[in-house]
CSV table of C-alpha atoms in Angstrom, one decimal:
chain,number,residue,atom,x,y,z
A,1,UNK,CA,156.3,-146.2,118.8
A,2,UNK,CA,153.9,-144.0,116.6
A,3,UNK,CA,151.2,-143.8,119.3
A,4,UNK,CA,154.0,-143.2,122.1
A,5,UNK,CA,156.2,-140.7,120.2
A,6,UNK,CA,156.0,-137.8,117.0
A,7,UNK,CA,158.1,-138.9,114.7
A,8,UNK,CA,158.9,-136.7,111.7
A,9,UNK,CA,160.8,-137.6,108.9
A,10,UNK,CA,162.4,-135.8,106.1
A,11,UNK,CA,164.0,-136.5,103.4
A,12,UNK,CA,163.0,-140.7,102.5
A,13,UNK,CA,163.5,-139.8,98.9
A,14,UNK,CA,167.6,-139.4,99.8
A,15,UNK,CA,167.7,-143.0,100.5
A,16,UNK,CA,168.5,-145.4,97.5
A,17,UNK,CA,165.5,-148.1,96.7
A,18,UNK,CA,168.3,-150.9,96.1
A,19,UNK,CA,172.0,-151.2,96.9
A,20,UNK,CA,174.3,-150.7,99.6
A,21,UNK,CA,174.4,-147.4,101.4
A,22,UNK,CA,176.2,-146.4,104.9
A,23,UNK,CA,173.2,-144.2,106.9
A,24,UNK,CA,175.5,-142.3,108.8
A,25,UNK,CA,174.1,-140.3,112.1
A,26,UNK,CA,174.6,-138.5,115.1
A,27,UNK,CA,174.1,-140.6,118.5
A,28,UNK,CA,171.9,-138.9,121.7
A,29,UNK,CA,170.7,-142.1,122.5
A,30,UNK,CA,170.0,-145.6,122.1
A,31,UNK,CA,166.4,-144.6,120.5
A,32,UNK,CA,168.4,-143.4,117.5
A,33,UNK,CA,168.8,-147.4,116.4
A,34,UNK,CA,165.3,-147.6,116.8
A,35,UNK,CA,163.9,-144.6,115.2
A,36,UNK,CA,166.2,-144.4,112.0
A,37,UNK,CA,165.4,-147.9,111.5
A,38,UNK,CA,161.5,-146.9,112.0
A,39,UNK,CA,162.4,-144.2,109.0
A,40,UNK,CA,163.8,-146.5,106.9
A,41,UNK,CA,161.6,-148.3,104.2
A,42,UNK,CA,164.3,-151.0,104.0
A,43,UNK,CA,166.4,-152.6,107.2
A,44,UNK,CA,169.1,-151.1,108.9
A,45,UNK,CA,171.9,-152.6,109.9
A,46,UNK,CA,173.7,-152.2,112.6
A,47,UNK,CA,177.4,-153.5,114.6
A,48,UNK,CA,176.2,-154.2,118.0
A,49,UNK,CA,178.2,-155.4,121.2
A,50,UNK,CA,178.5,-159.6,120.8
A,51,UNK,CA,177.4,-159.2,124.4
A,52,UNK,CA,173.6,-158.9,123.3
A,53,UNK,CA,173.9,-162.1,121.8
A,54,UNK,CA,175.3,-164.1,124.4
A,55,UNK,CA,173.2,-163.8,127.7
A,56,UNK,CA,171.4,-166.3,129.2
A,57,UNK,CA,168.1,-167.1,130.6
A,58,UNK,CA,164.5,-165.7,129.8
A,59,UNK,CA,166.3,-162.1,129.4
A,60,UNK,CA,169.0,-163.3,127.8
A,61,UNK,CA,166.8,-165.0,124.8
A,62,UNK,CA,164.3,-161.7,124.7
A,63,UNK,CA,167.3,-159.3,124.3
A,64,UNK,CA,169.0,-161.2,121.6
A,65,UNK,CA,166.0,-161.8,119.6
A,66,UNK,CA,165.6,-158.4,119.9
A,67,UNK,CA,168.6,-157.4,118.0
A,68,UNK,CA,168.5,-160.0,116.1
A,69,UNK,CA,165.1,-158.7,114.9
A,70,UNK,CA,166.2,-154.7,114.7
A,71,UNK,CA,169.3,-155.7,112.1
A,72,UNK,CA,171.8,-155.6,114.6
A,73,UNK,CA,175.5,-157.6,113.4
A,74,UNK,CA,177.2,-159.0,116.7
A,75,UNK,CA,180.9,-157.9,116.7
A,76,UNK,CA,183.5,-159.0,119.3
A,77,UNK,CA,184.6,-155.1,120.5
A,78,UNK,CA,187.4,-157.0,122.6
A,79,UNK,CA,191.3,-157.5,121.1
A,80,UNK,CA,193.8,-155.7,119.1
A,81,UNK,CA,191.7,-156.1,116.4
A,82,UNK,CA,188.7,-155.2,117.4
A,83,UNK,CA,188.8,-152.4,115.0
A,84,UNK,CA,189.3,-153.9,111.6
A,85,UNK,CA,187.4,-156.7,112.6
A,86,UNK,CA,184.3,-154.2,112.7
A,87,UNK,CA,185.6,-152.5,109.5
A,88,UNK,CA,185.2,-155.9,107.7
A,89,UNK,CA,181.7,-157.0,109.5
A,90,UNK,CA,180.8,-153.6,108.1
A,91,UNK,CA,182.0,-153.8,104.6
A,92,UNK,CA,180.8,-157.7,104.5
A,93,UNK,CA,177.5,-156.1,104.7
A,94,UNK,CA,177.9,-153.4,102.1
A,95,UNK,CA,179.0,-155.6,99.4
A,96,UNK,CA,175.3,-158.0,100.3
A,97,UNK,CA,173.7,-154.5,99.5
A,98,UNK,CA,172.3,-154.0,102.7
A,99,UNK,CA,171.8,-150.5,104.8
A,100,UNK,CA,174.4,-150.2,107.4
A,101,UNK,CA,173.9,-147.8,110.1
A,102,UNK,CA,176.6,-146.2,111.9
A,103,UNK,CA,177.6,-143.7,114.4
A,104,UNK,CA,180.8,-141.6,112.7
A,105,UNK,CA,181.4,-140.4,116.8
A,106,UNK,CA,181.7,-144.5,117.7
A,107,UNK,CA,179.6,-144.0,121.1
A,108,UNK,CA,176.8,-141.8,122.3
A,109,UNK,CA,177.0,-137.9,123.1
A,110,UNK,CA,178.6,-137.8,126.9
A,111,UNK,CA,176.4,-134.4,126.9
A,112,UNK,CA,173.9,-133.6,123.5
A,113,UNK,CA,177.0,-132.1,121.9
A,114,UNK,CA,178.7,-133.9,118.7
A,115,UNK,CA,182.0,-135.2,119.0
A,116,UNK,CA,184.9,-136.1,116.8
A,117,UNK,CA,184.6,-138.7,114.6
A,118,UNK,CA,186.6,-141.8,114.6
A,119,UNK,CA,188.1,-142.4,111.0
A,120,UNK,CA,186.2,-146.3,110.9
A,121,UNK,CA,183.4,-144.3,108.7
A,122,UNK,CA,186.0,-143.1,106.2
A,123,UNK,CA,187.4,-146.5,105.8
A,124,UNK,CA,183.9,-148.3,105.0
A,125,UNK,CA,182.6,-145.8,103.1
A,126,UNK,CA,186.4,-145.1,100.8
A,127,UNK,CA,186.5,-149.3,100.8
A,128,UNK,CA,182.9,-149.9,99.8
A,129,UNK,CA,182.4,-146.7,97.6
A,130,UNK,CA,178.7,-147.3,98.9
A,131,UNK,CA,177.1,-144.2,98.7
A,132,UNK,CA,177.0,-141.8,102.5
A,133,UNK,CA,173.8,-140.4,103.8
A,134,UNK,CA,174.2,-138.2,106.7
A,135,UNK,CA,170.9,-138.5,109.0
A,136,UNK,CA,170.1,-135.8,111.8
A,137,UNK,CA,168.6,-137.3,114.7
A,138,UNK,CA,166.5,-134.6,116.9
A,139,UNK,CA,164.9,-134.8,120.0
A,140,UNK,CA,166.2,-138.7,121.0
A,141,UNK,CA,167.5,-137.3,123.9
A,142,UNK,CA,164.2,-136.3,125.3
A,143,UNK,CA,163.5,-139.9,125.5
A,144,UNK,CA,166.2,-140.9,127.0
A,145,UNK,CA,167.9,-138.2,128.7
A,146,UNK,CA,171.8,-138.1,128.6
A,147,UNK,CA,173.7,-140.1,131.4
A,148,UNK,CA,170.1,-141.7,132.1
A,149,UNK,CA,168.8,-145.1,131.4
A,150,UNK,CA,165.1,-143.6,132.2
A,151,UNK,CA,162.5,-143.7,129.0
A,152,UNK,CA,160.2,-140.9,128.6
A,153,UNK,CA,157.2,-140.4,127.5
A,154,UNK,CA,156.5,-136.8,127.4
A,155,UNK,CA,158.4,-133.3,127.9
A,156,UNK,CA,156.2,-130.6,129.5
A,157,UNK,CA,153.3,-132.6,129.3
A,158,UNK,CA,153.3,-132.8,125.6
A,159,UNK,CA,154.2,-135.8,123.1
A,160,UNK,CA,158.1,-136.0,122.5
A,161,UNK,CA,158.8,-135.4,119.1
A,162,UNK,CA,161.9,-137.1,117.4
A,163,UNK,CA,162.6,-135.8,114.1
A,164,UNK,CA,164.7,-137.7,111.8
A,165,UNK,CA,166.2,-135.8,109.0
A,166,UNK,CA,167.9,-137.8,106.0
A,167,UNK,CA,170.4,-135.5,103.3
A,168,UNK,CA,171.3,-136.4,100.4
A,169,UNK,CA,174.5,-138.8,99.5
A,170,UNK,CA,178.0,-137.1,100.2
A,171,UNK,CA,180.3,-137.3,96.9
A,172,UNK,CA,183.7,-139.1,98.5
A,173,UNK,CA,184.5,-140.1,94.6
A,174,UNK,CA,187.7,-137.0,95.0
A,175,UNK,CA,188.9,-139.6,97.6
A,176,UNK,CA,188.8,-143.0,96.5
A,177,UNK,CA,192.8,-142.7,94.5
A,178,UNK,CA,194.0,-142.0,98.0
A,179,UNK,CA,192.0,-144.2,100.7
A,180,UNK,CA,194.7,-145.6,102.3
A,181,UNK,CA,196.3,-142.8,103.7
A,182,UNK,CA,195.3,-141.2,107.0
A,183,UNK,CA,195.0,-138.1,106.1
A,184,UNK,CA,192.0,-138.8,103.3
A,185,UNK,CA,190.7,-140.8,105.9
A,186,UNK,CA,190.3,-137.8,108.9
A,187,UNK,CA,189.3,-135.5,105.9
A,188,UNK,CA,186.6,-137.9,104.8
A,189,UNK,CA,185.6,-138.3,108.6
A,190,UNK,CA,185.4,-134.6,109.2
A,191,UNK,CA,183.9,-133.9,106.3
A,192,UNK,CA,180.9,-136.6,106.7
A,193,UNK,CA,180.7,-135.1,110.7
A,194,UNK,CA,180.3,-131.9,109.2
A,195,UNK,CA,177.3,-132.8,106.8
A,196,UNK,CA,175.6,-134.4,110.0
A,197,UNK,CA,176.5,-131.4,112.3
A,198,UNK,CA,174.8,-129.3,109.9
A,199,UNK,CA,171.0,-131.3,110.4
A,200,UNK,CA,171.1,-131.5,113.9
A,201,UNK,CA,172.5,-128.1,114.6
A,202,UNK,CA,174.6,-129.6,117.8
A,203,UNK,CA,177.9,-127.6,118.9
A,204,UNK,CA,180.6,-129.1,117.8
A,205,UNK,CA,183.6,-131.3,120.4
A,206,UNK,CA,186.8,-131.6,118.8
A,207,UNK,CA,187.9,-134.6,121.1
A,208,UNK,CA,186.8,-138.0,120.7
A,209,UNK,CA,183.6,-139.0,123.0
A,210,UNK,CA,185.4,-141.8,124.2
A,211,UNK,CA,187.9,-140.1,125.7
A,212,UNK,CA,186.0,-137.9,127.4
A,213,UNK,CA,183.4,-140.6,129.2
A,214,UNK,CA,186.9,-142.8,129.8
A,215,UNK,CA,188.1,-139.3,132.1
A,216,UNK,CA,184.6,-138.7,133.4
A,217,UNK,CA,184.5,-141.8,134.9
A,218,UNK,CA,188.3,-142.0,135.8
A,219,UNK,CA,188.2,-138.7,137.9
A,220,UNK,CA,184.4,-138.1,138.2
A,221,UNK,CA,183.9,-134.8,136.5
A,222,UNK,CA,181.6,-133.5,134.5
A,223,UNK,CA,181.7,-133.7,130.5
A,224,UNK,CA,182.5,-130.1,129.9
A,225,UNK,CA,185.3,-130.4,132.3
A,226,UNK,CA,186.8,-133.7,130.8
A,227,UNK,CA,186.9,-131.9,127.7
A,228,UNK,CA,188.8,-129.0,129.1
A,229,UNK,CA,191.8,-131.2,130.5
A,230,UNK,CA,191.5,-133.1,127.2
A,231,UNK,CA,191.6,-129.8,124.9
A,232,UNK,CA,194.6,-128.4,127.1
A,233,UNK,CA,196.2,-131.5,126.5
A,234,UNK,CA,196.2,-131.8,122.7
């Protein structure tokens, strides 16, 4: 990746040499579970759709040794309890000590901006009391542009940079007495969003990504106008 790609990193000393830690990040693109990892002295972990795992044939065995290489847990995303059932894959990884990565907006950017985040990054983070380091991910999105599955190589002629910016840990110890209820829990979410927003200087959605690719692709329209009939809704 070096010799395809400049990728500059900041901030390694944020990242603990031992222990668990949640390495919490903005999503562009799928190059963001390639080049954090790539940052990262140590693994990172990540949930991934069981459906990598699974497929057959000569593809079917490169893509899962892949993953399987990378970090990535398999998680069944189908079910009522699809949720929880990441939650505790997630935690079962903290409490090895391992890195888990994870995206607080639970899918990529529908258009480069940052959405709301879902509240399953509170509950690892309150559960585990593993430390939170927000990660900026800049320029991911020039190798893979938004709604594309195209990789590129350069942007005006010129090497894409990717620049990978790691803070230091977010202090959630005001919140642990009171994990449980929702409201610490979209407080902790909004507050580790924030932290994020702040290193990769994105606007800020306040609607969940989900729900606006779900009513892109039920009405075909644009993202900025799926978040307009979602915003009018709320």
């Amino acid at each position: 990746m070096k010799a395809l790609y400049r990728h500059e990193v900041t901030g390694l000393q944020n990242l603990p040499q031992h222990g668990p830690a949640i390495i919490a990040s903005n999503h562009l693109a799928f190059g963001d579970s390639i080049f954090i990892p790539l940052a990262s002295p140590r693994q990172v972990n990540y949930l991934a759709k069981a459906d990598y795992f699974t497929g057959t044939g000569i593809k079917g065995k490169i893509v899962k040794s892949f993953f399987t290489g990378v970090g990535q847990i398999p998680v069944n995303r189908e079910g009522g309890t699809k949720s929880a059932s990441a939650v505790e894959l997630g935690l079962s990884a903290l409490r090895d000590g391992k890195f888990l990565g994870i995206y607080p907006e639970g899918t990529r950017s529908p258009d480069g901006r940052i959405y709301r985040a879902k509240t399953g990054v509170a509950r690892l983070a309150l559960e585990s009391k593993a430390p939170v380091i927000p990660v900026g991910q800049i320029g991911t999105s020039d190798v893979q542009p938004v709604g594309s599955n195209a990789v590129k190589l350069r942007k005006n002629g010129q090497k894409i940079t990717v620049k990978t910016i790691i803070d230091e840990p977010i202090d959630l110890s005001p919140y642990y007495d009171t994990k449980d209820s929702y409201e610490t829990l979209r407080t902790v979410s909004d507050l580790i969003l924030s932290e994020i927003q702040k290193l990769s200087q994105q606007e800020y959605v306040d609607v969940y990504a989900s729900s606006v690719k779900n009513l892109m692709k039920k009405e075909g329209i644009s993202a900025e106008e799926a978040v307009q009939k979602l915003t009018k809704n709320k």
